[in-house]
mmCIF file of N, CA and C in Angstrom:
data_model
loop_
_atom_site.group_PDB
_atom_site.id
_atom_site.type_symbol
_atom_site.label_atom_id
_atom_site.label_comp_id
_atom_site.label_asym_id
_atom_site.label_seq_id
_atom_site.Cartn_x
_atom_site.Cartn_y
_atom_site.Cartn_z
ATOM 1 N N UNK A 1 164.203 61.514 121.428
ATOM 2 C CA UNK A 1 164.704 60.473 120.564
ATOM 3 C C UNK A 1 163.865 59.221 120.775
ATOM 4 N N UNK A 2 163.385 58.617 120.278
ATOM 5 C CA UNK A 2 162.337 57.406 119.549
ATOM 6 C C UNK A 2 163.730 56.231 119.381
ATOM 7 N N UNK A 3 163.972 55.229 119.850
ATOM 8 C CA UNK A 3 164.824 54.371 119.707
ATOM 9 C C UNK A 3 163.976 52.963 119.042
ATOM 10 N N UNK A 4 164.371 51.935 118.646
ATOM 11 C CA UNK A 4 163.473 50.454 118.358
ATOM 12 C C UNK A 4 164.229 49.716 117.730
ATOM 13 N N UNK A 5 165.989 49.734 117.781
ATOM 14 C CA UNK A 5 166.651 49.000 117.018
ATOM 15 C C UNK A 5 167.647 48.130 118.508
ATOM 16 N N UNK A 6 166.753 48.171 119.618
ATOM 17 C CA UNK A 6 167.555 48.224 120.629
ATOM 18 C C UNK A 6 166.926 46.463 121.270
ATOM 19 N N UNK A 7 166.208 46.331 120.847
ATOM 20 C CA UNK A 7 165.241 44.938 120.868
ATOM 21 C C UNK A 7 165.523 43.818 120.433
ATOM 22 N N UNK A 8 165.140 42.515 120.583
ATOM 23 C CA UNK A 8 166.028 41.867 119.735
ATOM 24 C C UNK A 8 165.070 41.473 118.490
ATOM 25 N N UNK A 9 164.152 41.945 118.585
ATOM 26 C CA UNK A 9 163.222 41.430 117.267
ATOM 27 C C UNK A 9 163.362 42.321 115.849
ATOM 28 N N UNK A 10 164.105 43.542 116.242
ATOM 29 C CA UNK A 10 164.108 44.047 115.439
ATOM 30 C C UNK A 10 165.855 43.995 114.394
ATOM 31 N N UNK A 11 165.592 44.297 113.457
ATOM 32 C CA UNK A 11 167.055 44.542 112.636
ATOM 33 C C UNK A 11 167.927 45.558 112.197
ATOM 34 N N UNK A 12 168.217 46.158 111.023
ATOM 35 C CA UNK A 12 169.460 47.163 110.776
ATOM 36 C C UNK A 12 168.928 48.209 111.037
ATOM 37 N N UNK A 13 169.150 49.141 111.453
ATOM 38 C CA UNK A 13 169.324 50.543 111.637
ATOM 39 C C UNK A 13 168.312 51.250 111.000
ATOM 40 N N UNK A 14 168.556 51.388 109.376
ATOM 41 C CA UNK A 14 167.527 51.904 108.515
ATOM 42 C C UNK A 14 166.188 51.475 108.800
ATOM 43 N N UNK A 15 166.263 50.151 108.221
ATOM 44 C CA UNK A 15 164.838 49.417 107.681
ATOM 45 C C UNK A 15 164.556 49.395 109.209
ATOM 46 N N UNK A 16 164.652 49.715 110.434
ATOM 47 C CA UNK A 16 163.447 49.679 111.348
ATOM 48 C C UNK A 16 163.300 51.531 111.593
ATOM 49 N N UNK A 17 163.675 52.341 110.966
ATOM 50 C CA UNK A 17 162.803 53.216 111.474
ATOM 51 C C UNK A 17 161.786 53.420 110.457
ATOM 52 N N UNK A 18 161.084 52.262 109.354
ATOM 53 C CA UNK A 18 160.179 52.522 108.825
ATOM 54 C C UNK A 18 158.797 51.533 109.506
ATOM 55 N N UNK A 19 159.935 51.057 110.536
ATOM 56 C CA UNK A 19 158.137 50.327 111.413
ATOM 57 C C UNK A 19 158.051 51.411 112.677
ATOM 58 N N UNK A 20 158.865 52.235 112.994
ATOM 59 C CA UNK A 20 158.190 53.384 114.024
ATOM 60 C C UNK A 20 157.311 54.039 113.954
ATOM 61 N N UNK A 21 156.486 53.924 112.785
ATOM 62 C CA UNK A 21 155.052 54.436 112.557
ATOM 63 C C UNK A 21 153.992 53.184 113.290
ATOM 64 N N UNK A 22 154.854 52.387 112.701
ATOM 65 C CA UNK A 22 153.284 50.544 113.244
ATOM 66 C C UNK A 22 153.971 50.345 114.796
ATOM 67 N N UNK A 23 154.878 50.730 114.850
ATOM 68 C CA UNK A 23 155.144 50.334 116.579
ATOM 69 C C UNK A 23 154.839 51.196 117.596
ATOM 70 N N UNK A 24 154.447 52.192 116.661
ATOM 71 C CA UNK A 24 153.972 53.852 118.003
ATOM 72 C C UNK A 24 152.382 53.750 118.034
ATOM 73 N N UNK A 25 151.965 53.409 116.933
ATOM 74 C CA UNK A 25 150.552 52.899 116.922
ATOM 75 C C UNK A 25 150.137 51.279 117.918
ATOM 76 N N UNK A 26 151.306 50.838 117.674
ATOM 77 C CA UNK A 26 150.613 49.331 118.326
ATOM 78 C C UNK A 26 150.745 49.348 119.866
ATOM 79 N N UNK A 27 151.710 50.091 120.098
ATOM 80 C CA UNK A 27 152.138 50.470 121.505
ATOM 81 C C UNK A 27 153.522 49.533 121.895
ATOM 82 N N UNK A 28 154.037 49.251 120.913
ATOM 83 C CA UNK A 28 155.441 48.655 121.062
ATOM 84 C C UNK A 28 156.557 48.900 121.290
ATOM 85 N N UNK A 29 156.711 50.002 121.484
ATOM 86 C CA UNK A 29 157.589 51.193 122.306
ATOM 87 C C UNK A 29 157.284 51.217 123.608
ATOM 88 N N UNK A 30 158.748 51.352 124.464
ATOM 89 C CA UNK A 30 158.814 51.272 125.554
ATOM 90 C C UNK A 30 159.912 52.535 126.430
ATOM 91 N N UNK A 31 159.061 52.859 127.395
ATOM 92 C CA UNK A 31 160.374 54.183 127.835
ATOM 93 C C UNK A 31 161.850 53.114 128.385
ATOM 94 N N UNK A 32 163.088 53.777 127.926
ATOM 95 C CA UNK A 32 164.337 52.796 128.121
ATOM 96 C C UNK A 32 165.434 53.477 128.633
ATOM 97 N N UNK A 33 166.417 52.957 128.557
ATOM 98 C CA UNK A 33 167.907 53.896 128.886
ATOM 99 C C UNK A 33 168.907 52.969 128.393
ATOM 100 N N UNK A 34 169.536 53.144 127.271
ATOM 101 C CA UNK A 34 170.712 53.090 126.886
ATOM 102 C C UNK A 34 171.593 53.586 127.026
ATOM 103 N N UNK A 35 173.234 52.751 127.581
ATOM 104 C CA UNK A 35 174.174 53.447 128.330
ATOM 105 C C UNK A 35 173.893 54.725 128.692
ATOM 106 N N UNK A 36 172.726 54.917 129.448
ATOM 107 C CA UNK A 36 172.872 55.893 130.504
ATOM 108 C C UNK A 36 172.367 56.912 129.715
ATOM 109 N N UNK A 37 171.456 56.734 128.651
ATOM 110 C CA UNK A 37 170.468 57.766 128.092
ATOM 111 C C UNK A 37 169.228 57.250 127.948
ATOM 112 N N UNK A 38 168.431 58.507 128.319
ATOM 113 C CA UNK A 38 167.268 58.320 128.049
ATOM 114 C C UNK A 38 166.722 58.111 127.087
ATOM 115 N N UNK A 39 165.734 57.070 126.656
ATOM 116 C CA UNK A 39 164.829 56.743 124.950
ATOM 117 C C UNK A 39 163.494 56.482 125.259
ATOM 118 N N UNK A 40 162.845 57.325 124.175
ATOM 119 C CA UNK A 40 161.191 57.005 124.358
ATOM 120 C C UNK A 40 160.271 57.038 125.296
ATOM 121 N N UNK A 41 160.906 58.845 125.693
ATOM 122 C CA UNK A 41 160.106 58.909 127.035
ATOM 123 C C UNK A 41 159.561 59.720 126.660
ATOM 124 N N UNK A 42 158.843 60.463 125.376
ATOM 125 C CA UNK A 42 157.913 61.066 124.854
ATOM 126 C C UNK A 42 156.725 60.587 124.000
ATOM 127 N N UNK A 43 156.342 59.204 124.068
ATOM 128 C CA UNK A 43 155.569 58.591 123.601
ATOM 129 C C UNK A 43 154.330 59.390 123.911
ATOM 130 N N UNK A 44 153.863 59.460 124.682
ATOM 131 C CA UNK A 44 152.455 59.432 124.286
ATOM 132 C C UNK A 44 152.266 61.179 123.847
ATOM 133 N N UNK A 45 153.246 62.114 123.407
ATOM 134 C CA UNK A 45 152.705 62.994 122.859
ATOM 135 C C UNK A 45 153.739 62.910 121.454
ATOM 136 N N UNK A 46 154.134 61.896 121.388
ATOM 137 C CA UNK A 46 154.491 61.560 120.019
ATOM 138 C C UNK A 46 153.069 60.785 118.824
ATOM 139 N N UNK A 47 152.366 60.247 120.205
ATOM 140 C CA UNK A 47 151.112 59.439 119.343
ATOM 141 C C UNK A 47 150.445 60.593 119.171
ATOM 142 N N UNK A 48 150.175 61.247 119.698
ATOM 143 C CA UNK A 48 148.973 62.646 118.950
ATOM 144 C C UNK A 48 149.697 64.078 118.387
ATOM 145 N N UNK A 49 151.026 64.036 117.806
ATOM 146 C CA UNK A 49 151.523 64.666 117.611
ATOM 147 C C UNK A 49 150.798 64.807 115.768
ATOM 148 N N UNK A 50 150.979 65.914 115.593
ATOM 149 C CA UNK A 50 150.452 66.347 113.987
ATOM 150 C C UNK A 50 151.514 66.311 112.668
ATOM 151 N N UNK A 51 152.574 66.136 112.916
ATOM 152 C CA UNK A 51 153.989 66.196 112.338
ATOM 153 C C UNK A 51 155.272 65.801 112.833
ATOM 154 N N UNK A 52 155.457 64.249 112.318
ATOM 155 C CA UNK A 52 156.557 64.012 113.060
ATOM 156 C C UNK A 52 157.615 63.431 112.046
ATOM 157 N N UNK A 53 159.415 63.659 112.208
ATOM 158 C CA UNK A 53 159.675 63.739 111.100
ATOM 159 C C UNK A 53 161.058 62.702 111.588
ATOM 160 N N UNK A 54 161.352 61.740 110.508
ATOM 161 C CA UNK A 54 161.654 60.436 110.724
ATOM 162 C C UNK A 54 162.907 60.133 110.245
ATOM 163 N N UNK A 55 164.193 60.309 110.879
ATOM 164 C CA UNK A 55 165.370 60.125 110.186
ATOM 165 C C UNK A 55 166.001 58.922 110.790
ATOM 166 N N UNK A 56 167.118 58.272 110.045
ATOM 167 C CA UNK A 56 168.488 57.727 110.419
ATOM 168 C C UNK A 56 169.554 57.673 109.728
ATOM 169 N N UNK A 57 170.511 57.229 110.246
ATOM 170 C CA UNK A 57 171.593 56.820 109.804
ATOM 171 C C UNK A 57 172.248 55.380 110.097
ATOM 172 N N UNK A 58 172.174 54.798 109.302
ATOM 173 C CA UNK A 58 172.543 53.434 109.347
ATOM 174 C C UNK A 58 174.042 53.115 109.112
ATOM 175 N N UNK A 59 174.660 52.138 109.590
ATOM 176 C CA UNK A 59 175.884 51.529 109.925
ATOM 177 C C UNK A 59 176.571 51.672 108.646
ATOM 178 N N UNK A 60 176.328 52.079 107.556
ATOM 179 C CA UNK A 60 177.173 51.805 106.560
ATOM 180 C C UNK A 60 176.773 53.147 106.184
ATOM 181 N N UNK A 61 176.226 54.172 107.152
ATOM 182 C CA UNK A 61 176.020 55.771 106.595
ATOM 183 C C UNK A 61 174.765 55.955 105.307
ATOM 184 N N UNK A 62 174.021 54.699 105.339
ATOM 185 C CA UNK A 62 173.118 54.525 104.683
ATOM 186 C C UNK A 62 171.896 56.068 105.266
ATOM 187 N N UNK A 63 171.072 56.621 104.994
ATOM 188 C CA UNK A 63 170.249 57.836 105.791
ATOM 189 C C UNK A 63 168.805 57.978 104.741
ATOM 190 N N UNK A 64 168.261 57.789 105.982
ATOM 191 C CA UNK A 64 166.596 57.336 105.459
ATOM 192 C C UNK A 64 165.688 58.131 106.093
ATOM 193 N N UNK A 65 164.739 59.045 105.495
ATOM 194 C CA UNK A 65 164.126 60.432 106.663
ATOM 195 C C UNK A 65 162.464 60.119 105.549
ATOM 196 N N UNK A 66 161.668 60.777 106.300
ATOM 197 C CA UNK A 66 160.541 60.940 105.764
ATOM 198 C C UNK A 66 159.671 61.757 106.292
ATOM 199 N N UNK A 67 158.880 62.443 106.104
ATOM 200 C CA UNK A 67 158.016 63.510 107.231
ATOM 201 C C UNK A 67 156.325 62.823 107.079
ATOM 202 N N UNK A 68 156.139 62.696 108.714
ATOM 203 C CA UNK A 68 154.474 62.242 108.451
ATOM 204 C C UNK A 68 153.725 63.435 109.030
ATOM 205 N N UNK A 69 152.425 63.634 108.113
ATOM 206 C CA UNK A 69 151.334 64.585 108.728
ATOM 207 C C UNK A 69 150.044 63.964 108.629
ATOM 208 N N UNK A 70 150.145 64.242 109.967
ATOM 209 C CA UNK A 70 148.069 63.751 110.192
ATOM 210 C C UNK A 70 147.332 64.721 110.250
#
């Protein structure tokens, strides 16, 4: 699991998992633990990964997915 809504720079639910493409590239991801789970401790074979596929669900059940291939 890829987390980035956990920061304070960032905002709602949806609209930031469409910067987890510019934040895995910039290196703005960080390995974390939220209440006692692990987040973003697969980064660096998420950056050379060939297919990675991009969902959420946002607070009002809003659900936003997209599939990237390099």
């Amino acid at each position: 699991m890829v987390v980035n809504i956990h920061e304070p720079r960032k905002t709602g639910s949806v609209v930031c998992m469409q910067r987890l493409p510019y934040d895995l590239a910039r290196g703005a991801l960080t390995p974390d633990t939220i209440q006692g789970f692990p987040v973003n401790r697969n980064l660096e074979r998420l950056r050379h990964a060939r297919t990675i596929l991009y969902d959420s669900v946002g607070a009002g059940m809003t659900r936003s997915s997209f599939l990237l291939r390099k």
